[in-house]
Tab-separated table of C-alpha atoms in Angstrom:
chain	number	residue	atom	x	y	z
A	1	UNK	CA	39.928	-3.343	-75.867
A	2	UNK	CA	39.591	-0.949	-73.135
A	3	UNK	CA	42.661	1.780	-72.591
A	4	UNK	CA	43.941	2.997	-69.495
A	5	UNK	CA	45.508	6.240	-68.701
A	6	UNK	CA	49.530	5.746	-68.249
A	7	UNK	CA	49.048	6.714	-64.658
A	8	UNK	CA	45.827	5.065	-63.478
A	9	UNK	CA	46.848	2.221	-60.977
A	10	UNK	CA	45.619	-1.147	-62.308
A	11	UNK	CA	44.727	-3.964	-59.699
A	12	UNK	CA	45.375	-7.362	-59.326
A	13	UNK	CA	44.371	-10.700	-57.239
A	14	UNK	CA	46.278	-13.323	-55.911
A	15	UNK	CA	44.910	-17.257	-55.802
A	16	UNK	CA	43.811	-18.046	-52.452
A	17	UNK	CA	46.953	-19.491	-50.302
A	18	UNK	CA	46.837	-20.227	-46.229
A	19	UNK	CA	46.672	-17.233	-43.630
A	20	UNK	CA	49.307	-16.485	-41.816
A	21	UNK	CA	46.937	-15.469	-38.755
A	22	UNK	CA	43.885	-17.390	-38.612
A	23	UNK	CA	44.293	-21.163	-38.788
A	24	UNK	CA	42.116	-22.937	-41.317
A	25	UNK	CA	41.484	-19.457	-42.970
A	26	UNK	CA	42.727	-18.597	-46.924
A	27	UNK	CA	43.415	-14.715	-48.013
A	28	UNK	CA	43.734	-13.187	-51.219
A	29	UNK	CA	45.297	-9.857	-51.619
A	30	UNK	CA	44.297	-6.958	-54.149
A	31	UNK	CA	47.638	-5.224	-55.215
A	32	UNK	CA	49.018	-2.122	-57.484
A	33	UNK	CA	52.234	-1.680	-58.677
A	34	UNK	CA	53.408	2.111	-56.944
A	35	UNK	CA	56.373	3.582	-59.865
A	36	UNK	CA	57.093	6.415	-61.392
A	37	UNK	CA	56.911	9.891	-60.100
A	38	UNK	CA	53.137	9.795	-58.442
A	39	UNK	CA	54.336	6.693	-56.162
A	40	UNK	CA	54.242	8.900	-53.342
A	41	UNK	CA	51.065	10.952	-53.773
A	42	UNK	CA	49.465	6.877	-54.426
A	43	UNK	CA	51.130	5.399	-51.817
A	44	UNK	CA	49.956	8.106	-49.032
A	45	UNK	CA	45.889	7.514	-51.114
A	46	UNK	CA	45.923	3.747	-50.486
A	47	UNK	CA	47.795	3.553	-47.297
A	48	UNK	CA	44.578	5.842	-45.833
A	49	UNK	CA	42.609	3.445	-47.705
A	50	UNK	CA	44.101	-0.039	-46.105
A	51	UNK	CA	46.783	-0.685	-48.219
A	52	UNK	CA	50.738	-1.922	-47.168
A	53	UNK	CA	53.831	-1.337	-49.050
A	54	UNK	CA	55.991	-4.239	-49.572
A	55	UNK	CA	58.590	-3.048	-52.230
A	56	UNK	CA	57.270	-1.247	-54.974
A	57	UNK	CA	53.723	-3.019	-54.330
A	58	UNK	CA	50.564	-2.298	-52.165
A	59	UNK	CA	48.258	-4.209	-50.895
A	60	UNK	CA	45.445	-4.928	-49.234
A	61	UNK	CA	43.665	-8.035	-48.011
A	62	UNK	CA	40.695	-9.516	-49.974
A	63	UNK	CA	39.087	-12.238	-48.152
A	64	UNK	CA	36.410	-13.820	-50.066
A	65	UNK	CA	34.963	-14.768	-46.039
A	66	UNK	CA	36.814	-13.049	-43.781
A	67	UNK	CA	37.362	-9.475	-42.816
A	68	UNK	CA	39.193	-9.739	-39.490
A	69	UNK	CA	42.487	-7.797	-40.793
A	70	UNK	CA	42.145	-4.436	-39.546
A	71	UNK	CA	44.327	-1.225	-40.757
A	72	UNK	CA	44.931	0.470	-37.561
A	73	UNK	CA	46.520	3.844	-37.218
A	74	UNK	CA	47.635	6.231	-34.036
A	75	UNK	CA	46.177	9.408	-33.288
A	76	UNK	CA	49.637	10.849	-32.228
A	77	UNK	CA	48.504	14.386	-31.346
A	78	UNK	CA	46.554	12.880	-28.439
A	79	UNK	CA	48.735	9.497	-27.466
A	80	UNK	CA	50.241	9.626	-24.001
A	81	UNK	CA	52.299	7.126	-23.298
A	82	UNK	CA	51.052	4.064	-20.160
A	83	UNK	CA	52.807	3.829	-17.227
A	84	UNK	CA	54.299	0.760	-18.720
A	85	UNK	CA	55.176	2.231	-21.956
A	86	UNK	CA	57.088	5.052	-19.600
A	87	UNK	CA	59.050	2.036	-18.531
A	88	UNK	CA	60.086	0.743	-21.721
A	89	UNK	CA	61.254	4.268	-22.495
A	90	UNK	CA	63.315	4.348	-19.430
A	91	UNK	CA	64.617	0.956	-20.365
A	92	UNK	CA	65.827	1.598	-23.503
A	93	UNK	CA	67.290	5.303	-22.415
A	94	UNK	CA	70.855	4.535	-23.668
A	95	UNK	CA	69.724	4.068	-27.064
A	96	UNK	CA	71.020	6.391	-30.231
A	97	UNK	CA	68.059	6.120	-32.832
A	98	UNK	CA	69.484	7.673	-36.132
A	99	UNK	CA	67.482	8.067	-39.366
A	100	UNK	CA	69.238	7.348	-42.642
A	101	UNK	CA	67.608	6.774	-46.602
A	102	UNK	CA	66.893	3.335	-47.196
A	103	UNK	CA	70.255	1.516	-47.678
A	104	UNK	CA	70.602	-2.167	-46.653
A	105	UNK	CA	73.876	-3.431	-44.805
A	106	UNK	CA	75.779	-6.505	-44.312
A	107	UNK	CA	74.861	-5.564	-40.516
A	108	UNK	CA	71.553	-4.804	-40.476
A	109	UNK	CA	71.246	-8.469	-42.629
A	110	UNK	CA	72.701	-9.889	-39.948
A	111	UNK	CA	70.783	-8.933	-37.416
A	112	UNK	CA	67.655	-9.444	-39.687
A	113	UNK	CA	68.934	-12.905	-39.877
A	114	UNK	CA	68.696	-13.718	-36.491
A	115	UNK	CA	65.365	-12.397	-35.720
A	116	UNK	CA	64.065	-14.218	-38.480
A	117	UNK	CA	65.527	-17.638	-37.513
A	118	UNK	CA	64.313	-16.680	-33.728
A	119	UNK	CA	60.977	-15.335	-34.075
A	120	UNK	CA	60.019	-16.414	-37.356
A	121	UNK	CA	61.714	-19.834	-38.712
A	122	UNK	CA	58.531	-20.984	-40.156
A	123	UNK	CA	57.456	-17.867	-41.194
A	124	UNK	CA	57.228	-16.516	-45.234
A	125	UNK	CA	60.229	-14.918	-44.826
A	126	UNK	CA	62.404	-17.743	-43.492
A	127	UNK	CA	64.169	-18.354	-46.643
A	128	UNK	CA	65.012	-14.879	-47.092
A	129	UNK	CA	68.806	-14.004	-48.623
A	130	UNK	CA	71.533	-10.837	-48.787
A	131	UNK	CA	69.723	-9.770	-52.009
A	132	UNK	CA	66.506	-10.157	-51.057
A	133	UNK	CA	66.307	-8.182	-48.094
A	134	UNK	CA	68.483	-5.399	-49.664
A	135	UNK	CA	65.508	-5.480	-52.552
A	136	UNK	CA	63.335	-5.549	-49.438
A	137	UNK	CA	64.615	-1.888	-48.091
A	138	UNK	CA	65.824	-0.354	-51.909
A	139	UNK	CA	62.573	-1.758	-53.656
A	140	UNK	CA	60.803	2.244	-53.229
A	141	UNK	CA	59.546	4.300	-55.162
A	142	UNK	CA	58.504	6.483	-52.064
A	143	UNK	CA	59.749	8.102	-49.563
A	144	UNK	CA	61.192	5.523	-47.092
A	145	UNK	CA	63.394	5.803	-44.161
A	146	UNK	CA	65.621	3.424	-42.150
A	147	UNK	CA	66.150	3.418	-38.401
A	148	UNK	CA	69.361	1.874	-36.548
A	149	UNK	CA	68.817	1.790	-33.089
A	150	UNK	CA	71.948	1.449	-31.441
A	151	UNK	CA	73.852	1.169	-27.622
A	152	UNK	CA	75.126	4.184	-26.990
A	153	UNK	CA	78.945	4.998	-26.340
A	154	UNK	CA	81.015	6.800	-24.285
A	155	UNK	CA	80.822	10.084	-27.325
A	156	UNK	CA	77.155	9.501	-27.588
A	157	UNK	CA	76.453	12.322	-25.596
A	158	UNK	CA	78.979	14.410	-27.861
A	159	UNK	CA	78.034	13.501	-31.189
A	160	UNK	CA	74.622	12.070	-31.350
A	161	UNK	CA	75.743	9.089	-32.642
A	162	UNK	CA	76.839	5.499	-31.499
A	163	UNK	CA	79.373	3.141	-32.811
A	164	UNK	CA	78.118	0.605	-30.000
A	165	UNK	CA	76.023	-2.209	-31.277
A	166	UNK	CA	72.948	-2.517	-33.579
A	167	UNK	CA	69.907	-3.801	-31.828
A	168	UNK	CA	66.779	-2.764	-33.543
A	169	UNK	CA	65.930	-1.187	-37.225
A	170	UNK	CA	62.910	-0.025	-38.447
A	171	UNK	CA	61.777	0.383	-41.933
A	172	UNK	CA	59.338	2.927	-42.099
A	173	UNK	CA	57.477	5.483	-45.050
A	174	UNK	CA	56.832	8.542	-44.859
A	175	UNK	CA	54.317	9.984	-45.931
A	176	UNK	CA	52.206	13.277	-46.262
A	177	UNK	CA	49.559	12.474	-42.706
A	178	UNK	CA	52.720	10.680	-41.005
A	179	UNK	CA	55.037	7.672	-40.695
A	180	UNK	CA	53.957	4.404	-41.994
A	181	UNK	CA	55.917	0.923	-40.141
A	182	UNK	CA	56.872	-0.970	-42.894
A	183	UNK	CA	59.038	-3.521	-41.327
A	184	UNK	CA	60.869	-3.656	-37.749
A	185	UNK	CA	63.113	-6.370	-36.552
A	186	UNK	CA	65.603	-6.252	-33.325
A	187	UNK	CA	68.168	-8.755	-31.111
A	188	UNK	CA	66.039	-11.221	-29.839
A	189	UNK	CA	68.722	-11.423	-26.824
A	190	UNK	CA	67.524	-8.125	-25.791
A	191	UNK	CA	63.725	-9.656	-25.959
A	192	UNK	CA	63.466	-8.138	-22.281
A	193	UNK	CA	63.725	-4.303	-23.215
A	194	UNK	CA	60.761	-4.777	-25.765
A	195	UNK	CA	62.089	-3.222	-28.515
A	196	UNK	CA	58.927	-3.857	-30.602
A	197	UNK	CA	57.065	-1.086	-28.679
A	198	UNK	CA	59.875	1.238	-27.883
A	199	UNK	CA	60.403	1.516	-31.842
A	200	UNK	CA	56.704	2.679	-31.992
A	201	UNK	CA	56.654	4.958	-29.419
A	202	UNK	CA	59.810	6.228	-31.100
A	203	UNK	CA	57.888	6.843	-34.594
A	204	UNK	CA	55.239	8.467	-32.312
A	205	UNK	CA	57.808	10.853	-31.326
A	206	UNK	CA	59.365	11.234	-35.145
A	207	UNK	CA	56.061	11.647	-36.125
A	208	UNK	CA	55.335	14.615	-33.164
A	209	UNK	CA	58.054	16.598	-34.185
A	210	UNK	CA	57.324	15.968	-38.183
A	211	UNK	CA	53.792	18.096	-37.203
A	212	UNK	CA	52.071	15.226	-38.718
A	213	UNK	CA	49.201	13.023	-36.951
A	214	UNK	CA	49.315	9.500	-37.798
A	215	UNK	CA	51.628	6.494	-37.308
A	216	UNK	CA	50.489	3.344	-39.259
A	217	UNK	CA	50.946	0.073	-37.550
A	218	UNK	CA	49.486	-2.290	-40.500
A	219	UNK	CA	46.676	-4.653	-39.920
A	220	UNK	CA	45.223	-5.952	-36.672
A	221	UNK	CA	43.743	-9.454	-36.398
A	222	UNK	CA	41.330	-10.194	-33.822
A	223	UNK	CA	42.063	-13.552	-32.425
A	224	UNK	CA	45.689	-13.542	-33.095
A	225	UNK	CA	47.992	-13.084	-30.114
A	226	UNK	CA	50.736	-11.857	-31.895
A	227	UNK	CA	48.820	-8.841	-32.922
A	228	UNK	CA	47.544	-7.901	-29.641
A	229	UNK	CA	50.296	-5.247	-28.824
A	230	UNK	CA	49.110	-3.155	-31.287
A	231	UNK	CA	45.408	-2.146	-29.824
A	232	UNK	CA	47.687	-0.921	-26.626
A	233	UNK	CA	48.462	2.274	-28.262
A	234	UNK	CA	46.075	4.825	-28.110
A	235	UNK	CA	43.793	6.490	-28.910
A	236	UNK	CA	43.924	4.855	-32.400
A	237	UNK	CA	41.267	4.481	-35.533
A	238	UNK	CA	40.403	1.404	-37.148
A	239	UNK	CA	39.626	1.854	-40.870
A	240	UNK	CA	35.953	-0.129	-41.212
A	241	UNK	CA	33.307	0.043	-43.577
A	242	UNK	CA	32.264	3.256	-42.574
A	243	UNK	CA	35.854	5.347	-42.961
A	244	UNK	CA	38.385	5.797	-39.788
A	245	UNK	CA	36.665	5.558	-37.198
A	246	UNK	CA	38.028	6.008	-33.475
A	247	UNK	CA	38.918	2.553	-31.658
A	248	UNK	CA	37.652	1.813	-28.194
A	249	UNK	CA	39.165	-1.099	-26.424
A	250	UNK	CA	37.475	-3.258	-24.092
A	251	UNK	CA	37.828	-2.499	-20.194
């Protein structure tokens, strides 16, 4: 019987089960458990190595034929933002981002809700309750941050802060290179300010001031529209067999 040290990560596979992306396409995931007090210092090793955090697990995909899931990450030390992305930040000007520890809230479930049953009714997490997505944003052993993105009020400009109402939240990590974008959902009845990018370009600028250089957008799929927005952020790196390596998009 072979022993492991208390501390060395051990891994796990799922059984194969439909992707999410790619239609006729199964995925398996390799996954660690990230507890106790080197969570952190593991979770900041395997997110640079293609790993998520979804609780107090990380993952990866594990394909037995496929590897179109690609980590991507932003080089934020050289991003300028597109002419379009200029105008989503002008768009969303009268917004109060504040940053609090991860606590859930009957409002932020609320909103949640809606998104889900908007954007995502078939989706995994459909079914999802009260409990589960306050496990969803407690669940961490890590460092992890939540975002309310608010309307701003008439004392906005005094205080910083907004009583006006939630539109956007983003649950994000960070970690010792930069932010990692755990989660983000928003109002789908403001679909037209795109809130999706504007909370990226917001971690850009989080991440800028932190002195840090990456922001962590997950996994791209090539082939799957709903991924797409992601490769319009650069200049990123795509993690490949060969180590991060610097992404150049087609003309």
């Amino acid at each position: 019987m072979t022993s492991h040290p208390v501390q060395s990560p051990q891994f796990f596979l799922t059984a194969p089960s439909p992707c999410p992306y790619l239609e006729g396409q199964f995925e398996r995931k390799v996954f660690t458990h990230l507890v106790g007090e080197k969570a952190s210092d593991l979770n900041d090793l395997l997110t640079q190595g293609g790993f998520r955090r979804s609780q107090n697990i990380a993952y990866r995909p594990a394909c037995e034929t496929c590897r179109a899931c690609i980590s991507v990450r932003i080089l934020v030390d050289e991003f300028q933002p597109s002419r379009s992305m200029r105008r989503v930040l002008q768009r969303n000007s009268d917004l109060i981002a504040i940053e609090y520890p991860a606590e859930p809230s009957s409002e932020q479930y609320s909103l949640f809700r809606g998104y889900l049953d908007a954007r995502h009714r078939k989706g995994g997490m459909s079914d999802m309750t009260v409990l589960d997505y306050a496990m969803m944003v407690e669940d961490s052993h890590v460092e992890t941050k939540i975002i309310e993105y608010r309307i701003s009020d008439p004392d906005s400009r005094i205080t910083g802060k907004s009583t006006g109402p939630l539109i956007a939240v983003a649950l994000s990590d960070v970690m010792g290179d930069g932010m990692s974008m755990v989660y983000s959902f928003y109002d789908p009845e403001h679909r037209d300010r795109s809130l999706g990018s504007f909370m990226i370009l917001d971690h850009i600028a989080r991440t800028r001031q932190r002195g840090q250089p990456h922001v962590y957008l997950g996994y791209w799929v090539a082939g799957s529209r709903k991924m797409d927005y992601k490769t319009k952020f650069l200049p990123q790196e795509h993690l490949g067999a060969r180590g991060w390596e610097r992404f150049c998009s087609k003309p």
